[in-house]
JSON list of C-alpha atoms in Angstrom, two decimals:
[
{"chain": "A", "resi": 63, "resn": "MET", "atom": "CA", "xyz": [0.50, -0.37, -0.03]},
{"chain": "A", "resi": 64, "resn": "LEU", "atom": "CA", "xyz": [1.05, 3.75, -1.11]},
{"chain": "A", "resi": 65, "resn": "TYR", "atom": "CA", "xyz": [0.85, 6.46, 1.27]},
{"chain": "A", "resi": 66, "resn": "ILE", "atom": "CA", "xyz": [1.39, 10.20, 1.76]},
{"chain": "A", "resi": 67, "resn": "LYS", "atom": "CA", "xyz": [1.49, 11.99, 5.37]},
{"chain": "A", "resi": 68, "resn": "PHE", "atom": "CA", "xyz": [0.85, 15.07, 5.31]},
{"chain": "A", "resi": 69, "resn": "ALA", "atom": "CA", "xyz": [0.46, 17.27, 7.76]},
{"chain": "A", "resi": 70, "resn": "ILE", "atom": "CA", "xyz": [-2.88, 20.30, 8.19]},
{"chain": "A", "resi": 71, "resn": "LYS", "atom": "CA", "xyz": [-2.19, 24.03, 8.70]},
{"chain": "A", "resi": 72, "resn": "SER", "atom": "CA", "xyz": [-6.20, 24.32, 8.23]},
{"chain": "A", "resi": 73, "resn": "GLN", "atom": "CA", "xyz": [-8.83, 22.18, 9.10]},
{"chain": "A", "resi": 74, "resn": "GLU", "atom": "CA", "xyz": [-10.68, 24.55, 6.80]},
{"chain": "A", "resi": 75, "resn": "LYS", "atom": "CA", "xyz": [-8.91, 24.01, 3.47]},
{"chain": "A", "resi": 76, "resn": "PHE", "atom": "CA", "xyz": [-8.39, 20.12, 4.61]},
{"chain": "A", "resi": 77, "resn": "ILE", "atom": "CA", "xyz": [-12.32, 20.13, 4.39]},
{"chain": "A", "resi": 78, "resn": "ALA", "atom": "CA", "xyz": [-12.22, 21.53, 1.12]},
{"chain": "A", "resi": 79, "resn": "PHE", "atom": "CA", "xyz": [-9.21, 19.51, 0.49]},
{"chain": "A", "resi": 80, "resn": "LYS", "atom": "CA", "xyz": [-11.42, 16.78, 0.81]},
{"chain": "A", "resi": 81, "resn": "GLU", "atom": "CA", "xyz": [-14.18, 17.83, -1.81]},
{"chain": "A", "resi": 82, "resn": "VAL", "atom": "CA", "xyz": [-11.28, 16.90, -4.08]},
{"chain": "A", "resi": 83, "resn": "TYR", "atom": "CA", "xyz": [-10.44, 14.32, -2.61]},
{"chain": "A", "resi": 84, "resn": "ASN", "atom": "CA", "xyz": [-14.22, 13.10, -2.82]},
{"chain": "A", "resi": 85, "resn": "HIS", "atom": "CA", "xyz": [-14.78, 13.73, -6.24]},
{"chain": "A", "resi": 86, "resn": "MET", "atom": "CA", "xyz": [-11.76, 11.84, -7.21]},
{"chain": "A", "resi": 87, "resn": "CYS", "atom": "CA", "xyz": [-12.57, 9.24, -5.54]},
{"chain": "A", "resi": 88, "resn": "ALA", "atom": "CA", "xyz": [-16.44, 8.86, -7.53]},
{"chain": "A", "resi": 89, "resn": "VAL", "atom": "CA", "xyz": [-13.47, 8.87, -10.88]},
{"chain": "A", "resi": 90, "resn": "ARG", "atom": "CA", "xyz": [-13.07, 5.67, -10.33]},
{"chain": "A", "resi": 91, "resn": "LYS", "atom": "CA", "xyz": [-15.98, 4.02, -9.61]},
{"chain": "A", "resi": 92, "resn": "PRO", "atom": "CA", "xyz": [-17.02, 1.50, -11.86]},
{"chain": "A", "resi": 93, "resn": "GLY", "atom": "CA", "xyz": [-20.42, 3.32, -13.79]},
{"chain": "A", "resi": 94, "resn": "TYR", "atom": "CA", "xyz": [-19.09, 6.75, -12.72]},
{"chain": "A", "resi": 95, "resn": "GLN", "atom": "CA", "xyz": [-20.92, 9.31, -15.61]},
{"chain": "A", "resi": 96, "resn": "GLU", "atom": "CA", "xyz": [-20.49, 12.49, -15.98]},
{"chain": "A", "resi": 97, "resn": "GLU", "atom": "CA", "xyz": [-23.30, 14.94, -15.63]},
{"chain": "A", "resi": 98, "resn": "GLU", "atom": "CA", "xyz": [-25.09, 15.51, -19.35]},
{"chain": "A", "resi": 99, "resn": "LYS", "atom": "CA", "xyz": [-25.54, 19.13, -20.70]},
{"chain": "A", "resi": 100, "resn": "THR", "atom": "CA", "xyz": [-28.29, 19.75, -21.89]},
{"chain": "A", "resi": 101, "resn": "ILE", "atom": "CA", "xyz": [-29.43, 22.11, -23.99]},
{"chain": "A", "resi": 102, "resn": "ASP", "atom": "CA", "xyz": [-33.43, 23.97, -25.07]},
{"chain": "A", "resi": 103, "resn": "TRP", "atom": "CA", "xyz": [-32.11, 24.04, -28.83]},
{"chain": "A", "resi": 104, "resn": "GLU", "atom": "CA", "xyz": [-35.27, 26.61, -29.35]},
{"chain": "A", "resi": 105, "resn": "THR", "atom": "CA", "xyz": [-34.88, 28.99, -27.00]},
{"chain": "A", "resi": 106, "resn": "ALA", "atom": "CA", "xyz": [-30.94, 28.92, -26.31]},
{"chain": "A", "resi": 107, "resn": "THR", "atom": "CA", "xyz": [-29.22, 32.29, -26.93]},
{"chain": "A", "resi": 108, "resn": "ASP", "atom": "CA", "xyz": [-26.29, 32.21, -29.26]},
{"chain": "A", "resi": 109, "resn": "GLU", "atom": "CA", "xyz": [-23.99, 32.30, -25.57]},
{"chain": "A", "resi": 110, "resn": "GLU", "atom": "CA", "xyz": [-25.68, 29.11, -24.46]},
{"chain": "A", "resi": 111, "resn": "ILE", "atom": "CA", "xyz": [-24.71, 27.33, -27.37]},
{"chain": "A", "resi": 112, "resn": "ASP", "atom": "CA", "xyz": [-21.30, 28.47, -27.30]},
{"chain": "A", "resi": 113, "resn": "HIS", "atom": "CA", "xyz": [-20.87, 27.45, -23.77]},
{"chain": "A", "resi": 114, "resn": "PHE", "atom": "CA", "xyz": [-22.67, 24.22, -24.63]},
{"chain": "A", "resi": 115, "resn": "MET", "atom": "CA", "xyz": [-20.41, 23.61, -27.61]},
{"chain": "A", "resi": 116, "resn": "ASP", "atom": "CA", "xyz": [-17.28, 24.64, -25.38]},
{"chain": "A", "resi": 117, "resn": "GLU", "atom": "CA", "xyz": [-16.48, 20.66, -24.22]},
{"chain": "A", "resi": 118, "resn": "ASP", "atom": "CA", "xyz": [-13.79, 22.04, -21.81]},
{"chain": "A", "resi": 119, "resn": "LYS", "atom": "CA", "xyz": [-16.47, 24.24, -20.10]},
{"chain": "A", "resi": 120, "resn": "PRO", "atom": "CA", "xyz": [-17.45, 21.82, -17.39]},
{"chain": "A", "resi": 121, "resn": "LYS", "atom": "CA", "xyz": [-14.67, 20.30, -16.63]},
{"chain": "A", "resi": 122, "resn": "ILE", "atom": "CA", "xyz": [-13.12, 24.27, -15.74]},
{"chain": "A", "resi": 123, "resn": "GLU", "atom": "CA", "xyz": [-16.44, 24.79, -13.28]},
{"chain": "A", "resi": 124, "resn": "LEU", "atom": "CA", "xyz": [-16.30, 21.12, -11.80]},
{"chain": "A", "resi": 125, "resn": "PHE", "atom": "CA", "xyz": [-12.41, 22.68, -11.80]},
{"chain": "A", "resi": 126, "resn": "ASN", "atom": "CA", "xyz": [-13.19, 26.14, -10.60]},
{"chain": "A", "resi": 127, "resn": "GLN", "atom": "CA", "xyz": [-15.87, 24.71, -7.73]},
{"chain": "A", "resi": 128, "resn": "LEU", "atom": "CA", "xyz": [-13.95, 22.64, -6.23]},
{"chain": "A", "resi": 129, "resn": "PHE", "atom": "CA", "xyz": [-10.16, 24.08, -5.97]},
{"chain": "A", "resi": 130, "resn": "PRO", "atom": "CA", "xyz": [-10.58, 28.01, -4.25]},
{"chain": "A", "resi": 131, "resn": "VAL", "atom": "CA", "xyz": [-9.64, 30.72, -5.14]},
{"chain": "A", "resi": 132, "resn": "TYR", "atom": "CA", "xyz": [-6.39, 30.35, -2.81]},
{"chain": "A", "resi": 133, "resn": "ALA", "atom": "CA", "xyz": [-5.95, 26.96, -4.05]},
{"chain": "A", "resi": 134, "resn": "GLN", "atom": "CA", "xyz": [-5.78, 27.65, -7.57]},
{"chain": "A", "resi": 135, "resn": "GLU", "atom": "CA", "xyz": [-3.43, 30.82, -6.48]},
{"chain": "A", "resi": 136, "resn": "PHE", "atom": "CA", "xyz": [-1.12, 28.49, -5.94]},
{"chain": "A", "resi": 137, "resn": "LEU", "atom": "CA", "xyz": [-1.77, 26.11, -8.74]},
{"chain": "A", "resi": 138, "resn": "ARG", "atom": "CA", "xyz": [-1.40, 29.58, -11.52]},
{"chain": "A", "resi": 139, "resn": "ASN", "atom": "CA", "xyz": [2.27, 30.15, -9.37]},
{"chain": "A", "resi": 140, "resn": "TYR", "atom": "CA", "xyz": [3.26, 26.44, -9.24]},
{"chain": "A", "resi": 141, "resn": "PHE", "atom": "CA", "xyz": [3.29, 25.73, -13.44]},
{"chain": "A", "resi": 142, "resn": "SER", "atom": "CA", "xyz": [4.56, 29.65, -13.23]},
{"chain": "A", "resi": 143, "resn": "TYR", "atom": "CA", "xyz": [7.11, 28.42, -11.73]},
{"chain": "A", "resi": 144, "resn": "ASP", "atom": "CA", "xyz": [7.37, 25.20, -13.80]},
{"chain": "A", "resi": 145, "resn": "LYS", "atom": "CA", "xyz": [6.71, 25.99, -17.35]},
{"chain": "A", "resi": 146, "resn": "SER", "atom": "CA", "xyz": [7.87, 30.22, -17.51]},
{"chain": "A", "resi": 147, "resn": "LYS", "atom": "CA", "xyz": [4.31, 30.55, -17.57]},
{"chain": "A", "resi": 148, "resn": "SER", "atom": "CA", "xyz": [2.46, 33.85, -17.05]},
{"chain": "A", "resi": 149, "resn": "ILE", "atom": "CA", "xyz": [-0.94, 32.91, -16.11]},
{"chain": "A", "resi": 150, "resn": "LEU", "atom": "CA", "xyz": [-3.12, 29.58, -15.12]},
{"chain": "A", "resi": 151, "resn": "VAL", "atom": "CA", "xyz": [-3.83, 28.42, -18.27]},
{"chain": "A", "resi": 152, "resn": "ARG", "atom": "CA", "xyz": [-7.10, 25.89, -19.84]},
{"chain": "A", "resi": 153, "resn": "ALA", "atom": "CA", "xyz": [-4.88, 23.29, -20.78]},
{"chain": "A", "resi": 154, "resn": "ASP", "atom": "CA", "xyz": [-3.18, 23.87, -17.44]},
{"chain": "A", "resi": 155, "resn": "ILE", "atom": "CA", "xyz": [-6.19, 23.25, -15.76]},
{"chain": "A", "resi": 156, "resn": "LEU", "atom": "CA", "xyz": [-6.80, 20.40, -17.98]},
{"chain": "A", "resi": 157, "resn": "SER", "atom": "CA", "xyz": [-4.34, 18.76, -18.10]},
{"chain": "A", "resi": 158, "resn": "PHE", "atom": "CA", "xyz": [-4.18, 19.34, -14.35]},
{"chain": "A", "resi": 159, "resn": "PHE", "atom": "CA", "xyz": [-7.59, 18.17, -14.56]},
{"chain": "A", "resi": 160, "resn": "ASN", "atom": "CA", "xyz": [-7.50, 14.96, -15.92]},
{"chain": "A", "resi": 161, "resn": "TYR", "atom": "CA", "xyz": [-4.79, 13.33, -14.26]},
{"chain": "A", "resi": 162, "resn": "LEU", "atom": "CA", "xyz": [-5.87, 14.40, -10.97]},
{"chain": "A", "resi": 163, "resn": "GLU", "atom": "CA", "xyz": [-9.50, 12.54, -12.70]},
{"chain": "A", "resi": 164, "resn": "TYR", "atom": "CA", "xyz": [-7.62, 9.62, -14.70]},
{"chain": "A", "resi": 165, "resn": "GLY", "atom": "CA", "xyz": [-3.82, 10.14, -15.22]},
{"chain": "A", "resi": 166, "resn": "PHE", "atom": "CA", "xyz": [-2.72, 9.32, -11.51]},
{"chain": "A", "resi": 167, "resn": "GLU", "atom": "CA", "xyz": [-3.43, 5.19, -11.97]},
{"chain": "A", "resi": 168, "resn": "VAL", "atom": "CA", "xyz": [-4.42, 4.91, -8.51]},
{"chain": "A", "resi": 169, "resn": "ASP", "atom": "CA", "xyz": [-7.54, 3.58, -6.15]},
{"chain": "A", "resi": 170, "resn": "LEU", "atom": "CA", "xyz": [-7.71, 6.03, -3.70]},
{"chain": "A", "resi": 171, "resn": "ASP", "atom": "CA", "xyz": [-8.14, 3.67, -0.04]},
{"chain": "A", "resi": 172, "resn": "ALA", "atom": "CA", "xyz": [-7.73, 5.74, 3.13]},
{"chain": "A", "resi": 173, "resn": "LEU", "atom": "CA", "xyz": [-8.02, 8.82, 4.39]},
{"chain": "A", "resi": 174, "resn": "GLU", "atom": "CA", "xyz": [-7.45, 8.92, 8.06]},
{"chain": "A", "resi": 175, "resn": "LYS", "atom": "CA", "xyz": [-6.38, 11.36, 10.55]},
{"chain": "A", "resi": 176, "resn": "GLN", "atom": "CA", "xyz": [-3.30, 10.48, 12.32]},
{"chain": "A", "resi": 177, "resn": "LYS", "atom": "CA", "xyz": [-2.96, 12.50, 14.30]},
{"chain": "A", "resi": 178, "resn": "GLU", "atom": "CA", "xyz": [-4.68, 15.87, 15.11]},
{"chain": "A", "resi": 179, "resn": "ASN", "atom": "CA", "xyz": [-2.50, 17.80, 12.64]},
{"chain": "A", "resi": 180, "resn": "GLU", "atom": "CA", "xyz": [-1.60, 15.13, 10.64]},
{"chain": "A", "resi": 181, "resn": "VAL", "atom": "CA", "xyz": [-3.06, 12.86, 8.33]},
{"chain": "A", "resi": 182, "resn": "ILE", "atom": "CA", "xyz": [-2.20, 9.90, 5.33]},
{"chain": "A", "resi": 183, "resn": "VAL", "atom": "CA", "xyz": [-4.08, 8.92, 2.36]},
{"chain": "A", "resi": 184, "resn": "LYS", "atom": "CA", "xyz": [-3.44, 5.65, 1.03]},
{"chain": "A", "resi": 185, "resn": "PHE", "atom": "CA", "xyz": [-2.88, 4.52, -2.47]},
{"chain": "A", "resi": 186, "resn": "SER", "atom": "CA", "xyz": [-2.91, 1.65, -4.50]},
{"chain": "A", "resi": 187, "resn": "THR", "atom": "CA", "xyz": [-1.95, 0.69, -7.72]},
{"chain": "A", "resi": 188, "resn": "GLY", "atom": "CA", "xyz": [-1.64, -2.43, -9.98]},
{"chain": "A", "resi": 189, "resn": "ASN", "atom": "CA", "xyz": [0.62, 0.08, -13.24]},
{"chain": "A", "resi": 190, "resn": "TYR", "atom": "CA", "xyz": [3.37, 1.06, -12.80]},
{"chain": "A", "resi": 191, "resn": "PRO", "atom": "CA", "xyz": [4.94, 4.93, -12.98]},
{"chain": "A", "resi": 192, "resn": "TYR", "atom": "CA", "xyz": [0.97, 5.38, -12.20]},
{"chain": "A", "resi": 193, "resn": "GLY", "atom": "CA", "xyz": [1.44, 8.67, -13.67]},
{"chain": "A", "resi": 194, "resn": "GLY", "atom": "CA", "xyz": [3.69, 9.67, -10.61]},
{"chain": "A", "resi": 195, "resn": "MET", "atom": "CA", "xyz": [3.18, 11.66, -7.47]},
{"chain": "A", "resi": 196, "resn": "GLU", "atom": "CA", "xyz": [4.42, 15.62, -8.86]},
{"chain": "A", "resi": 197, "resn": "ARG", "atom": "CA", "xyz": [0.83, 16.84, -9.41]},
{"chain": "A", "resi": 198, "resn": "PHE", "atom": "CA", "xyz": [-0.82, 14.79, -6.14]},
{"chain": "A", "resi": 199, "resn": "LEU", "atom": "CA", "xyz": [1.97, 16.65, -3.88]},
{"chain": "A", "resi": 200, "resn": "MET", "atom": "CA", "xyz": [0.85, 20.02, -5.54]},
{"chain": "A", "resi": 201, "resn": "THR", "atom": "CA", "xyz": [-2.74, 19.23, -4.66]},
{"chain": "A", "resi": 202, "resn": "LEU", "atom": "CA", "xyz": [-2.09, 18.76, -1.84]},
{"chain": "A", "resi": 203, "resn": "LYS", "atom": "CA", "xyz": [0.05, 21.96, -1.51]},
{"chain": "A", "resi": 204, "resn": "ALA", "atom": "CA", "xyz": [-2.27, 24.04, -2.67]},
{"chain": "A", "resi": 205, "resn": "PHE", "atom": "CA", "xyz": [-5.01, 23.94, -0.01]},
{"chain": "A", "resi": 206, "resn": "GLU", "atom": "CA", "xyz": [-1.70, 24.35, 2.03]},
{"chain": "A", "resi": 207, "resn": "LEU", "atom": "CA", "xyz": [-1.65, 20.55, 3.47]},
{"chain": "A", "resi": 208, "resn": "ASN", "atom": "CA", "xyz": [1.86, 19.85, 3.75]},
{"chain": "A", "resi": 209, "resn": "PRO", "atom": "CA", "xyz": [3.53, 16.38, 2.36]},
{"chain": "A", "resi": 210, "resn": "ILE", "atom": "CA", "xyz": [5.90, 15.21, 4.72]},
{"chain": "A", "resi": 211, "resn": "GLU", "atom": "CA", "xyz": [6.28, 11.31, 4.03]},
{"chain": "A", "resi": 212, "resn": "CYS", "atom": "CA", "xyz": [5.41, 8.58, 2.05]},
{"chain": "A", "resi": 213, "resn": "PHE", "atom": "CA", "xyz": [6.12, 5.16, 0.44]},
{"chain": "A", "resi": 214, "resn": "ASP", "atom": "CA", "xyz": [6.11, 5.62, -2.98]},
{"chain": "A", "resi": 215, "resn": "GLY", "atom": "CA", "xyz": [6.41, 1.81, -4.17]},
{"chain": "A", "resi": 216, "resn": "TYR", "atom": "CA", "xyz": [10.48, 1.30, -3.03]},
{"chain": "A", "resi": 217, "resn": "ASN", "atom": "CA", "xyz": [11.06, 3.58, -0.47]},
{"chain": "A", "resi": 218, "resn": "VAL", "atom": "CA", "xyz": [9.77, 5.74, 2.72]},
{"chain": "A", "resi": 219, "resn": "TYR", "atom": "CA", "xyz": [11.14, 9.09, 2.68]},
{"chain": "A", "resi": 220, "resn": "LEU", "atom": "CA", "xyz": [10.97, 12.00, 3.92]},
{"chain": "A", "resi": 221, "resn": "PHE", "atom": "CA", "xyz": [9.93, 15.18, 2.58]},
{"chain": "A", "resi": 222, "resn": "GLN", "atom": "CA", "xyz": [12.61, 17.79, 2.43]},
{"chain": "A", "resi": 223, "resn": "TRP", "atom": "CA", "xyz": [10.77, 20.55, 0.89]},
{"chain": "A", "resi": 224, "resn": "THR", "atom": "CA", "xyz": [13.57, 23.37, -0.30]},
{"chain": "A", "resi": 225, "resn": "SER", "atom": "CA", "xyz": [10.75, 25.56, -2.01]},
{"chain": "A", "resi": 226, "resn": "ASP", "atom": "CA", "xyz": [6.90, 26.29, -2.74]},
{"chain": "A", "resi": 227, "resn": "TYR", "atom": "CA", "xyz": [7.56, 23.29, -5.61]},
{"chain": "A", "resi": 228, "resn": "GLU", "atom": "CA", "xyz": [10.46, 20.93, -5.40]},
{"chain": "A", "resi": 229, "resn": "HIS", "atom": "CA", "xyz": [12.08, 18.63, -2.67]},
{"chain": "A", "resi": 230, "resn": "ASP", "atom": "CA", "xyz": [14.69, 16.59, -1.43]},
{"chain": "A", "resi": 231, "resn": "ALA", "atom": "CA", "xyz": [13.43, 12.98, -0.60]},
{"chain": "A", "resi": 232, "resn": "ILE", "atom": "CA", "xyz": [15.46, 11.69, 2.84]},
{"chain": "A", "resi": 233, "resn": "ILE", "atom": "CA", "xyz": [14.87, 7.74, 2.31]},
{"chain": "A", "resi": 234, "resn": "LEU", "atom": "CA", "xyz": [14.43, 6.29, 5.64]},
{"chain": "A", "resi": 235, "resn": "SER", "atom": "CA", "xyz": [15.72, 3.41, 4.85]},
{"chain": "A", "resi": 236, "resn": "GLU", "atom": "CA", "xyz": [15.09, 1.03, 8.28]},
{"chain": "A", "resi": 237, "resn": "LYS", "atom": "CA", "xyz": [11.34, 2.46, 8.34]},
{"chain": "A", "resi": 238, "resn": "THR", "atom": "CA", "xyz": [11.40, 1.31, 4.84]},
{"chain": "A", "resi": 239, "resn": "LYS", "atom": "CA", "xyz": [12.19, -2.46, 5.44]},
{"chain": "A", "resi": 240, "resn": "GLU", "atom": "CA", "xyz": [10.17, -2.70, 8.25]},
{"chain": "A", "resi": 241, "resn": "TYR", "atom": "CA", "xyz": [7.61, -0.68, 6.20]},
{"chain": "A", "resi": 242, "resn": "ILE", "atom": "CA", "xyz": [7.60, -3.81, 3.89]},
{"chain": "A", "resi": 243, "resn": "THR", "atom": "CA", "xyz": [8.50, -6.43, 6.23]},
{"chain": "A", "resi": 244, "resn": "SER", "atom": "CA", "xyz": [4.24, -5.20, 7.60]},
{"chain": "A", "resi": 245, "resn": "LEU", "atom": "CA", "xyz": [3.17, -5.24, 4.06]},
{"chain": "A", "resi": 246, "resn": "GLN", "atom": "CA", "xyz": [4.74, -9.03, 3.81]},
{"chain": "A", "resi": 247, "resn": "GLN", "atom": "CA", "xyz": [2.63, -9.93, 6.52]},
{"chain": "A", "resi": 248, "resn": "LYS", "atom": "CA", "xyz": [-0.77, -9.12, 5.99]}
]
């Protein structure tokens, strides 16, 4: 079982993150279908028709609904930092959101409080590289949830954050051995 432990700075922002987490769980369930758009062609205005025909609009609206302004601002800065872009462009939103829904190829198994301000998200996958964790880490950071430790399938390591967007991985060899042994005993 893979995991990421993170520290909560704000309960309110953790609750907001849980909306994203719940959506990520929902899209992974068999039979999940997105809400189908409808339009009354007889009475629709040109603006309503344009809105209806824009296939990306529902995803962007859902992103805006799930990600509060402070989280969008963090991601805007991340994209700017990561790609030298000055604005959060539509393509960034769509590819980032698509990753959370479908590119992060994991089953989200649990979101559990460990301590008062420490939570663990447990996930599993039959795929490797399963989409990687970087964008999920940035999602956590966007809600001021600070990743502190993880098991990536190979090592348990501590995050030593060198900036808002980059970290060094401090491998915990002894803890890795203990964790892998505990998994084998289950």
